[in-house]
JSON list of C-alpha atoms in Angstrom, two decimals:
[
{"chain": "L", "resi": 258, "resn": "UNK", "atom": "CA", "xyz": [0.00, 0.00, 0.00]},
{"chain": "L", "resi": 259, "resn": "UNK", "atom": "CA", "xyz": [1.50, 3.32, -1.13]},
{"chain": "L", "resi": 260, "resn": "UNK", "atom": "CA", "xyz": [1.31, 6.08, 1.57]},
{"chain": "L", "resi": 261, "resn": "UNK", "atom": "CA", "xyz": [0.16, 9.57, 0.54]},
{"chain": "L", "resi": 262, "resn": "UNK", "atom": "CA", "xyz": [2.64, 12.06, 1.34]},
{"chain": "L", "resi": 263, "resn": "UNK", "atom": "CA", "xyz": [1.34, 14.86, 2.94]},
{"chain": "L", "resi": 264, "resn": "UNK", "atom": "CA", "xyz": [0.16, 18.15, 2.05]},
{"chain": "L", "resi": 265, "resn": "UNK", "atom": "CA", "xyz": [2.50, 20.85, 2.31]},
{"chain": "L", "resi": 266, "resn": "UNK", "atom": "CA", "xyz": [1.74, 23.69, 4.57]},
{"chain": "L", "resi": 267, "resn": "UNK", "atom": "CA", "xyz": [1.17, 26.88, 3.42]},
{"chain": "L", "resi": 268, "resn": "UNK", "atom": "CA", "xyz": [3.73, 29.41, 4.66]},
{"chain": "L", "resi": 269, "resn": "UNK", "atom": "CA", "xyz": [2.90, 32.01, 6.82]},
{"chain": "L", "resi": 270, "resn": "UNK", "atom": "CA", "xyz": [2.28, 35.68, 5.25]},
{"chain": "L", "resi": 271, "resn": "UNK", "atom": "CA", "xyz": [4.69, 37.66, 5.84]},
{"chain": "L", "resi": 272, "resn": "UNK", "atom": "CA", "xyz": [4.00, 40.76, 7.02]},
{"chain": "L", "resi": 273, "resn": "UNK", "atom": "CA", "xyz": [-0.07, 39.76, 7.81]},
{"chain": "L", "resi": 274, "resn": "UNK", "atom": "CA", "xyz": [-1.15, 42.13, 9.97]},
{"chain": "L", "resi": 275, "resn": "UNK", "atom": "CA", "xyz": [-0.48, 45.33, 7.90]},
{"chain": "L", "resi": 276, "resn": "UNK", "atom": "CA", "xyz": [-2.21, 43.41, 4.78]},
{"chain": "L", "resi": 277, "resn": "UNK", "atom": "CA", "xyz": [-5.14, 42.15, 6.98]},
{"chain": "L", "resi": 278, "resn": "UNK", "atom": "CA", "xyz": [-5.85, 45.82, 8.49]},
{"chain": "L", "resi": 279, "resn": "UNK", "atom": "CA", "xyz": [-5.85, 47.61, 5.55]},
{"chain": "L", "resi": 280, "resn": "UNK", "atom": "CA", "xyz": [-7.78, 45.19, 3.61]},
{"chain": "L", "resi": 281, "resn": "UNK", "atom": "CA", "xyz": [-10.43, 44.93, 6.67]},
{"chain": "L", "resi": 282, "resn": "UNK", "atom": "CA", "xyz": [-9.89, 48.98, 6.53]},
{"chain": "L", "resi": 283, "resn": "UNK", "atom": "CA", "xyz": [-11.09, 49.21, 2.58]},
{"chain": "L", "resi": 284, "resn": "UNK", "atom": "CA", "xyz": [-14.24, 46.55, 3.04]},
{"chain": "L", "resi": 285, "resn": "UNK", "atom": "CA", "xyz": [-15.46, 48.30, 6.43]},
{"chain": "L", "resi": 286, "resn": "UNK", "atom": "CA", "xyz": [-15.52, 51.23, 4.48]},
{"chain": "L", "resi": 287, "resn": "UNK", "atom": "CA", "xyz": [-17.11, 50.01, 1.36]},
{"chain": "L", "resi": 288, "resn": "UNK", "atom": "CA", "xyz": [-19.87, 47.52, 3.10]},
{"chain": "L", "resi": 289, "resn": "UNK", "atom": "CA", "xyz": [-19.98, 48.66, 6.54]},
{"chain": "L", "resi": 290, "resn": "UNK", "atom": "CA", "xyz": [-18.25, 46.95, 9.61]},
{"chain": "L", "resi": 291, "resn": "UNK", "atom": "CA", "xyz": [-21.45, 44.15, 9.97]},
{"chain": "L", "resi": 292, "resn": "UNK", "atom": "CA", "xyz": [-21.94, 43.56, 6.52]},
{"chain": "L", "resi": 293, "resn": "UNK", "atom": "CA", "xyz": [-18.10, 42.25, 5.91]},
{"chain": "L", "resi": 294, "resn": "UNK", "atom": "CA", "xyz": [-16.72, 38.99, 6.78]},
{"chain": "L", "resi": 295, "resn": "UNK", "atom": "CA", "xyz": [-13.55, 37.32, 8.02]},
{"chain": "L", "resi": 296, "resn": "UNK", "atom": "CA", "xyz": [-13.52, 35.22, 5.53]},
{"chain": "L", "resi": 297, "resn": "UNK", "atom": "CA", "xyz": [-13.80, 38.49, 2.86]},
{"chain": "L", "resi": 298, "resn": "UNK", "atom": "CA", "xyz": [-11.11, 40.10, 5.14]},
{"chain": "L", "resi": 299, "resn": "UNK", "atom": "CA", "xyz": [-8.34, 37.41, 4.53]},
{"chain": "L", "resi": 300, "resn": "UNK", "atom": "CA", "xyz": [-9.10, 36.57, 0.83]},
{"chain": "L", "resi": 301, "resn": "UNK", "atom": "CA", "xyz": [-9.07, 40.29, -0.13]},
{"chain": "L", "resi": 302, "resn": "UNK", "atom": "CA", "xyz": [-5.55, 40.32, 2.41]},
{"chain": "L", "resi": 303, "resn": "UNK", "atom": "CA", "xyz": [-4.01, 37.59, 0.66]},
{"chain": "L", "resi": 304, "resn": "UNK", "atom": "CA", "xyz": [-4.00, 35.62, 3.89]},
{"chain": "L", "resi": 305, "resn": "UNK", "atom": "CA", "xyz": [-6.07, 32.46, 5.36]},
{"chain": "L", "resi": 306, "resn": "UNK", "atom": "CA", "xyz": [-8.83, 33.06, 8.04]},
{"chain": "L", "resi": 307, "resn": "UNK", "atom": "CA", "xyz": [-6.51, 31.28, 10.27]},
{"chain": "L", "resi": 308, "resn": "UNK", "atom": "CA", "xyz": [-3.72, 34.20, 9.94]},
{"chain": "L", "resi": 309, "resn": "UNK", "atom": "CA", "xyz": [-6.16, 36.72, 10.58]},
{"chain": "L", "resi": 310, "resn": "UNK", "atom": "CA", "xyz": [-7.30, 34.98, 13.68]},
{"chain": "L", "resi": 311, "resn": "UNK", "atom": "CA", "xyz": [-3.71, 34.73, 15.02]},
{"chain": "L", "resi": 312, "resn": "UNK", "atom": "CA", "xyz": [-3.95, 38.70, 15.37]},
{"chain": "L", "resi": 313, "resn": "UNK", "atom": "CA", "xyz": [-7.37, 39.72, 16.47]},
{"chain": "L", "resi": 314, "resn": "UNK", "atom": "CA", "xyz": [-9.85, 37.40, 18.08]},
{"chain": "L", "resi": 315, "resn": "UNK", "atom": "CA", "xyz": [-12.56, 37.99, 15.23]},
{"chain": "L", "resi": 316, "resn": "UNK", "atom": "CA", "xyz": [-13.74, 40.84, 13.37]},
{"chain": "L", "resi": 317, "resn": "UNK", "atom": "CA", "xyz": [-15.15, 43.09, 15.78]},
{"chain": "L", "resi": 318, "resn": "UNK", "atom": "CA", "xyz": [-11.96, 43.21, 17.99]},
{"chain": "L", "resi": 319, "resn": "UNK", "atom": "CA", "xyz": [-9.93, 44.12, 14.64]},
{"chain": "L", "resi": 320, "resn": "UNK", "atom": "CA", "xyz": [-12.51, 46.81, 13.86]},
{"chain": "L", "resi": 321, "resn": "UNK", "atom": "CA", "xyz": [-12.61, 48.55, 17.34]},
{"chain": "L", "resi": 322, "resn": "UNK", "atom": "CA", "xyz": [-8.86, 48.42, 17.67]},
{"chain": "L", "resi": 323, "resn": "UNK", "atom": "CA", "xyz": [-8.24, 50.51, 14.41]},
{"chain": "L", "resi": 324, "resn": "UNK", "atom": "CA", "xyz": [-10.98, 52.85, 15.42]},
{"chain": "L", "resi": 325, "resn": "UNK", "atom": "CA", "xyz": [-9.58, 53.01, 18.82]},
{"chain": "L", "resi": 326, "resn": "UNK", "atom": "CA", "xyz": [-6.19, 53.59, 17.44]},
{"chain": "L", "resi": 327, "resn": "UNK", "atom": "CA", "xyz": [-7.19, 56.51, 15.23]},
{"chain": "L", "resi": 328, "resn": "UNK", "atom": "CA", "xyz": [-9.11, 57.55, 17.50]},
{"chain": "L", "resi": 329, "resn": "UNK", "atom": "CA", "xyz": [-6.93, 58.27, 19.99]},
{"chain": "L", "resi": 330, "resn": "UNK", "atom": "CA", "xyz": [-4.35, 59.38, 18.08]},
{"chain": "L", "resi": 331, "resn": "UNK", "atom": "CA", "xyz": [-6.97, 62.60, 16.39]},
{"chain": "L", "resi": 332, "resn": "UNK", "atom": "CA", "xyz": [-7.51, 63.60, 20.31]},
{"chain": "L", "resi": 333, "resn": "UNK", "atom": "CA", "xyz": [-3.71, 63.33, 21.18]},
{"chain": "L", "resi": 334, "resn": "UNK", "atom": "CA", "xyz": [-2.68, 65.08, 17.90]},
{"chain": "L", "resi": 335, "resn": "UNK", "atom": "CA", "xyz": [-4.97, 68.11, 18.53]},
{"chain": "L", "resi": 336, "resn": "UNK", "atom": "CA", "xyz": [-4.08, 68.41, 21.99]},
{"chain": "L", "resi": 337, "resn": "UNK", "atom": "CA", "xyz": [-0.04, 68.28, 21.50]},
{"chain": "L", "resi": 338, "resn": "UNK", "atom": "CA", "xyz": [-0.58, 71.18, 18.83]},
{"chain": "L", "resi": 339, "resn": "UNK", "atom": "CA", "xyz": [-2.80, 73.56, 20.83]},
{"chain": "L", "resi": 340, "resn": "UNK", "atom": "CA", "xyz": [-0.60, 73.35, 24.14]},
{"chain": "L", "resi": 341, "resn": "UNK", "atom": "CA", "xyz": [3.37, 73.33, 22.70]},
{"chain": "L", "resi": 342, "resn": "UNK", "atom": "CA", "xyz": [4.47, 76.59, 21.56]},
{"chain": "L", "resi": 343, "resn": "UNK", "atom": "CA", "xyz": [2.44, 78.91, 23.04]},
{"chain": "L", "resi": 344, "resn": "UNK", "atom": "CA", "xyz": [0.58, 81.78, 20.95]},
{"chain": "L", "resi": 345, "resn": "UNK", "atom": "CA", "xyz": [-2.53, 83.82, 20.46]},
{"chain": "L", "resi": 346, "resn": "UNK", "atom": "CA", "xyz": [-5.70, 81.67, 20.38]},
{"chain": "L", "resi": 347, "resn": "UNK", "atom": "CA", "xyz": [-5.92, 81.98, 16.93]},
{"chain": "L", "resi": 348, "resn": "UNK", "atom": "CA", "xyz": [-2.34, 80.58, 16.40]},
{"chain": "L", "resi": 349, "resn": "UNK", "atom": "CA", "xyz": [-3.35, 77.62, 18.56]},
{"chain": "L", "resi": 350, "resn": "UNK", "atom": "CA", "xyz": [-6.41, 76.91, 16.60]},
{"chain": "L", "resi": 351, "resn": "UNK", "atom": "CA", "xyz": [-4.54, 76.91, 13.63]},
{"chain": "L", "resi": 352, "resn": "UNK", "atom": "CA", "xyz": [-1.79, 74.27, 14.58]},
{"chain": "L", "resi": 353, "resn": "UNK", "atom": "CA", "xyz": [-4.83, 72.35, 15.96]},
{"chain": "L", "resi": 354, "resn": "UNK", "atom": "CA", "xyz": [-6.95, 72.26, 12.74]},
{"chain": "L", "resi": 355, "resn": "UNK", "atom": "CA", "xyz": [-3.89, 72.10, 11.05]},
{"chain": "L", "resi": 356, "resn": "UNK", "atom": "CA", "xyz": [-2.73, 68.61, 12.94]},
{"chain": "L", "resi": 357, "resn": "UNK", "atom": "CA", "xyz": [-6.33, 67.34, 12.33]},
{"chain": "L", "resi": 358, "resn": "UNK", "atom": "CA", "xyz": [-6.12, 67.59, 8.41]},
{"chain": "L", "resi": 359, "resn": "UNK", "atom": "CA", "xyz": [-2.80, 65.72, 8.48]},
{"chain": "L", "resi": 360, "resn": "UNK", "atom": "CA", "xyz": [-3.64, 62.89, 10.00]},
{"chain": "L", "resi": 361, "resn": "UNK", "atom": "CA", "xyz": [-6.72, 62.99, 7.79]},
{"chain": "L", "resi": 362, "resn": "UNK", "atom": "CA", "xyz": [-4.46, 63.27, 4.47]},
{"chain": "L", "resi": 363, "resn": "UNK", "atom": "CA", "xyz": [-2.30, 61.00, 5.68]},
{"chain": "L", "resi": 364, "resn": "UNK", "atom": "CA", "xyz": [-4.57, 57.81, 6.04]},
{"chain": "L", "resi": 365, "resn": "UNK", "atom": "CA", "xyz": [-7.75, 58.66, 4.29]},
{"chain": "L", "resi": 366, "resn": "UNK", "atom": "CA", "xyz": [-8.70, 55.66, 4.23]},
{"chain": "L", "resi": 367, "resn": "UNK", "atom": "CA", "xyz": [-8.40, 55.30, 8.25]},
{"chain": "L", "resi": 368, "resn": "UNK", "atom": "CA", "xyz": [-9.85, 58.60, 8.75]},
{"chain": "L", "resi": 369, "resn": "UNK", "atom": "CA", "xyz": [-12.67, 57.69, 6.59]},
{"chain": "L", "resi": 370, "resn": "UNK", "atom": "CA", "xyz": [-12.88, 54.77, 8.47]},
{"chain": "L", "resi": 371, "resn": "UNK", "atom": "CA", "xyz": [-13.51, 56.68, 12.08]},
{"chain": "L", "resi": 372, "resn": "UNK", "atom": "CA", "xyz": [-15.85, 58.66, 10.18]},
{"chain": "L", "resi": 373, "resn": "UNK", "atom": "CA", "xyz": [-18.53, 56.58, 9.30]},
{"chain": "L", "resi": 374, "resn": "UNK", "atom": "CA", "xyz": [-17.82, 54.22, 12.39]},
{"chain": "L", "resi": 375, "resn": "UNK", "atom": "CA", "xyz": [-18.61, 56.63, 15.17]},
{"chain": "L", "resi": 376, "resn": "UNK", "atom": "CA", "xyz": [-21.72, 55.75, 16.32]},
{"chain": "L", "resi": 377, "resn": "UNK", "atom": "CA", "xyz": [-20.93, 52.19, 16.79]},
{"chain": "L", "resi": 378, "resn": "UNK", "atom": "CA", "xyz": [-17.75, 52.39, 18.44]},
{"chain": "L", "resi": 379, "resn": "UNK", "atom": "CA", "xyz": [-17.81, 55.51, 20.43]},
{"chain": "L", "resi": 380, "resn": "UNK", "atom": "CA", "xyz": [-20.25, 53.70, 22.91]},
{"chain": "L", "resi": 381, "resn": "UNK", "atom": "CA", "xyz": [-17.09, 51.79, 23.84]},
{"chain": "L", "resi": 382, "resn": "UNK", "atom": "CA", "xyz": [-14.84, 54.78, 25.05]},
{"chain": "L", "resi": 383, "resn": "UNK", "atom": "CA", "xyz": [-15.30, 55.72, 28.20]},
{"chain": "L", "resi": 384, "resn": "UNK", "atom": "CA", "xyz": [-15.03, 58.60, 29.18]},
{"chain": "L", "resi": 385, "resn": "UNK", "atom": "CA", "xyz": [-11.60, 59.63, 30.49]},
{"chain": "L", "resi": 386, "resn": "UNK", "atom": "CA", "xyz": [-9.26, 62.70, 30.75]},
{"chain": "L", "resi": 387, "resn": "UNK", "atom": "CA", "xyz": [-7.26, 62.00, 27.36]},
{"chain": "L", "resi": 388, "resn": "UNK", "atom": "CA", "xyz": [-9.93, 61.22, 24.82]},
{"chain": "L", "resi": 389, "resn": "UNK", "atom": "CA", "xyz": [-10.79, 63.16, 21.67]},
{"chain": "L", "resi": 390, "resn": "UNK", "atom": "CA", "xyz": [-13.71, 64.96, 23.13]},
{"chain": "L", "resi": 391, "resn": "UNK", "atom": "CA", "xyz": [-12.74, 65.69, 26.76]},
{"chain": "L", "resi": 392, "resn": "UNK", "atom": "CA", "xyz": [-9.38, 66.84, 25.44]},
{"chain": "L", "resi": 393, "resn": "UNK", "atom": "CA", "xyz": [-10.78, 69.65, 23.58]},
{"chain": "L", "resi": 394, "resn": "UNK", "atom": "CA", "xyz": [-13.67, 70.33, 26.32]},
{"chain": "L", "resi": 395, "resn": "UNK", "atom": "CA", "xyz": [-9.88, 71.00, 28.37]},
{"chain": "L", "resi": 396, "resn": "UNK", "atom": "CA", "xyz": [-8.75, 73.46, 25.27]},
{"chain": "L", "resi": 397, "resn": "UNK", "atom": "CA", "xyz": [-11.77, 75.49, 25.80]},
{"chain": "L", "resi": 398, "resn": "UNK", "atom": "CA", "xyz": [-11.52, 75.52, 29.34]},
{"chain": "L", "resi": 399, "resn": "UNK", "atom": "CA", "xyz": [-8.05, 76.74, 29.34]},
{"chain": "L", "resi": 400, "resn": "UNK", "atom": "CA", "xyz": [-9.50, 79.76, 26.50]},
{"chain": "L", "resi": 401, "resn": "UNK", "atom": "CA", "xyz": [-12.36, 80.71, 29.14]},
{"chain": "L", "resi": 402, "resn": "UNK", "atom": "CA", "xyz": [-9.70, 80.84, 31.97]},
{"chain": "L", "resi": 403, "resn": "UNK", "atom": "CA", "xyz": [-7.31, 83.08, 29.92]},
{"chain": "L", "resi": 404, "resn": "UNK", "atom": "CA", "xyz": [-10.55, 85.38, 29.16]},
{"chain": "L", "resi": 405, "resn": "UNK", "atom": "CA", "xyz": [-9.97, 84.77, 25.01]},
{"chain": "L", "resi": 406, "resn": "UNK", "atom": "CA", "xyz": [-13.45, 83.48, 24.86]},
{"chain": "L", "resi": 407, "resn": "UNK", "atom": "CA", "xyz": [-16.53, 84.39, 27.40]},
{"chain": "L", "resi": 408, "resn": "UNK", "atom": "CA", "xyz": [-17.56, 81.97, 30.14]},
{"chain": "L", "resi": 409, "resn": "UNK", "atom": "CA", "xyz": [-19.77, 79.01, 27.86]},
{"chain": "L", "resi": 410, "resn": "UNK", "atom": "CA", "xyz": [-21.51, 75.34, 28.04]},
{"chain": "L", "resi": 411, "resn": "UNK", "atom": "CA", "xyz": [-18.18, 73.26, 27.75]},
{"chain": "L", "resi": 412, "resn": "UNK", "atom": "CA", "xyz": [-19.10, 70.39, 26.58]},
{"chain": "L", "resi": 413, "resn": "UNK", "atom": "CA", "xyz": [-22.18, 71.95, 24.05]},
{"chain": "L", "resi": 414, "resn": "UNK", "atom": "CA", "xyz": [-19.21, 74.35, 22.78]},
{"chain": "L", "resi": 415, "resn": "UNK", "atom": "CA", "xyz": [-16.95, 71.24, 22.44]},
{"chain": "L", "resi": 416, "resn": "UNK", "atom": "CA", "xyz": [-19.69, 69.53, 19.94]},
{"chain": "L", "resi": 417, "resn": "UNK", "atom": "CA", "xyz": [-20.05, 72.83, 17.94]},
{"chain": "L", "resi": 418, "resn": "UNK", "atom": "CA", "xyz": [-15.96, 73.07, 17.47]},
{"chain": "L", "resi": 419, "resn": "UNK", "atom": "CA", "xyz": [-15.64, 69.47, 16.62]},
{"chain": "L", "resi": 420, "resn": "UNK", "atom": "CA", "xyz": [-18.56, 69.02, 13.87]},
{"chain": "L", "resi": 421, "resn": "UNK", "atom": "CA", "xyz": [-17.07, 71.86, 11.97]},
{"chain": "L", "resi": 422, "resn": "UNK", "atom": "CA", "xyz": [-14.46, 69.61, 10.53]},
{"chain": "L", "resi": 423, "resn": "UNK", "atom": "CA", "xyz": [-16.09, 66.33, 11.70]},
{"chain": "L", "resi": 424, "resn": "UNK", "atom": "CA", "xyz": [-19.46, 67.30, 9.61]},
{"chain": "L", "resi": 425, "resn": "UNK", "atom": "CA", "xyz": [-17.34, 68.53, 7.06]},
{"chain": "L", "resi": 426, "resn": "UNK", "atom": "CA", "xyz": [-15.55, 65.16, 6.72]},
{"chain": "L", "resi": 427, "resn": "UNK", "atom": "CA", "xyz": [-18.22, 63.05, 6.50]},
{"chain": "L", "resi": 428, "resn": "UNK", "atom": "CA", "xyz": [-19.46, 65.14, 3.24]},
{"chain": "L", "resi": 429, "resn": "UNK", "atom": "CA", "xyz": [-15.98, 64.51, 1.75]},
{"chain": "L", "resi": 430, "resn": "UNK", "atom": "CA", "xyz": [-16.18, 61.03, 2.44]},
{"chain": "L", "resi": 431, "resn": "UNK", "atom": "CA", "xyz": [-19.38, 60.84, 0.71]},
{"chain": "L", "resi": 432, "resn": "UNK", "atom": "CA", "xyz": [-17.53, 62.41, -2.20]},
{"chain": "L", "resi": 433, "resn": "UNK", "atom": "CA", "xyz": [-19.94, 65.74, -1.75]},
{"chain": "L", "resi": 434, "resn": "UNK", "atom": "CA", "xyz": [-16.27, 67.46, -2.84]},
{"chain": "L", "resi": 435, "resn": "UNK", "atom": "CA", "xyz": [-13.21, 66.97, -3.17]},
{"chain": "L", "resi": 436, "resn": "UNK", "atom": "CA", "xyz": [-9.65, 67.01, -1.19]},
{"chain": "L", "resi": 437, "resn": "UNK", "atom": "CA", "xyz": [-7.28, 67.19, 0.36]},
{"chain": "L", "resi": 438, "resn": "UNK", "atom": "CA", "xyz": [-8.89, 68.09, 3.81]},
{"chain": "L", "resi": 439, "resn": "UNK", "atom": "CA", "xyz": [-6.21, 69.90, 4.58]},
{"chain": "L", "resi": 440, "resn": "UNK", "atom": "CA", "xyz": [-7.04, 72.48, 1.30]},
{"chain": "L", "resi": 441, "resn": "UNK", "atom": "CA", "xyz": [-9.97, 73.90, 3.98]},
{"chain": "L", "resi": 442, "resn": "UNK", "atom": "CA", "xyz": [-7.61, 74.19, 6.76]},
{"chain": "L", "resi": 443, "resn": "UNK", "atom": "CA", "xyz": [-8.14, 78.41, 6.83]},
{"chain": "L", "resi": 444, "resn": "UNK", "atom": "CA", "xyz": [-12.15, 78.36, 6.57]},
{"chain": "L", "resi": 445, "resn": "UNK", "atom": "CA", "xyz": [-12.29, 75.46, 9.34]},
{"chain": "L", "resi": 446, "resn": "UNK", "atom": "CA", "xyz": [-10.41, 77.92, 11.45]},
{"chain": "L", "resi": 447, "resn": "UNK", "atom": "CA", "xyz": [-12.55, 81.00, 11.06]},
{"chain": "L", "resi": 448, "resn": "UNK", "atom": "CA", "xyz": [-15.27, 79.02, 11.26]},
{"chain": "L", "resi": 449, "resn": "UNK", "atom": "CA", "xyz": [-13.91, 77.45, 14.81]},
{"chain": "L", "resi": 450, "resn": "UNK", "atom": "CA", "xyz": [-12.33, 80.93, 15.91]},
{"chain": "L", "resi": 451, "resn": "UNK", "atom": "CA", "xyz": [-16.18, 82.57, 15.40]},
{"chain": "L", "resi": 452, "resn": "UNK", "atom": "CA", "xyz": [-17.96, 79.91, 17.72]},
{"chain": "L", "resi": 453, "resn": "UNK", "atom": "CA", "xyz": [-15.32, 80.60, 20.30]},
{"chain": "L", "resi": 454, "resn": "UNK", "atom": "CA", "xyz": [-15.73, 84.06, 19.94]},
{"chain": "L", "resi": 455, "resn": "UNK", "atom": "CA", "xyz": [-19.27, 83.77, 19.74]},
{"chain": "L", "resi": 456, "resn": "UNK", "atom": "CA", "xyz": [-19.73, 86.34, 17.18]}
]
């Protein structure tokens, strides 16, 4: 009796995780986070189901983690540029919209992403000194304290700021125009400078 040999084993991707994200990235954009699949995932990766497993414990982990991550970073990125270097309000503003639109033109896909995901993963970030939100309720804060802007509901303020580019977003990533982001960088600060102001 002549023994089969055995099948060989697939090698691993190399580099998986990169391939996996940004193909998971593209399809949660396209179809919407519930719509795709793992299985879609790893085919359009290049991978097997198995490799994506190895990083992320099924879809919905590997969705919230690159929302989480971008996430993060927008509310970290806008803080850093309002606090270092000092300046007029309006100087501040400026390097805060203007760190906003680069992370958006860098990753548009990512950004997109965060976009369109909000309402279903925002539920999962509690609320906590450093995120997105509550870092920018602190910019305004710090704006009544100096006197730059008069005494105002925080958080509603915080909402009005943010949904300038936010809003504004979404519309580009429903191709209403078109980019880069960053080409509105000057009428997201007026814009942002008049709420303040309250004019």
């Amino acid at each position: 009796m002549k023994l089969e040999e055995p099948e060989e084993k697939k090698p691993r991707a190399r580099n998986a995780r990169p391939k996996i994200e940004r193909a998971a990235l593209q399809l949660f954009v396209d179809e919407g986070v519930d719509a795709a699949t793992t299985r879609e995932i790893a085919h359009a990766a290049g991978v097997s189901e198995g490799a994506l497993y190895r990083h992320y414990k099924g879809k919905d982990e590997l969705a919230l983690a690159l929302f989480m991550d971008i996430h993060d970073r927008l509310g970290s990125a806008l803080y850093t540029a309002f606090t270092e270097g000092g300046g007029s309000m309006e100087t501040r503003v400026q390097r805060a919209v203007a760190a906003y639109c680069q992370i958006a033109d860098e990753d548009w896909l990512l950004f997109s992403f965060h976009l369109l995901s909000m309402n279903k993963f925002l539920p999962h970030d509690v609320r906590r000194e450093d995120d997105p939100v509550s870092l920018v309720e602190q910019m305004i804060d710090t704006l009544v304290v100096e006197g730059a802007i008069p005494a105002c509901n925080t958080p509603v303020m915080a909402g009005m700021v943010l949904g300038v580019m936010t809003q504004t977003a979404q519309n580009m990533a429903y191709n209403r125009f078109e980019g880069p982001f960053g080409l509105y960088a000057d009428d997201f600060t007026k814009a942002i400078l008049a709420i303040l102001k309250q004019d």
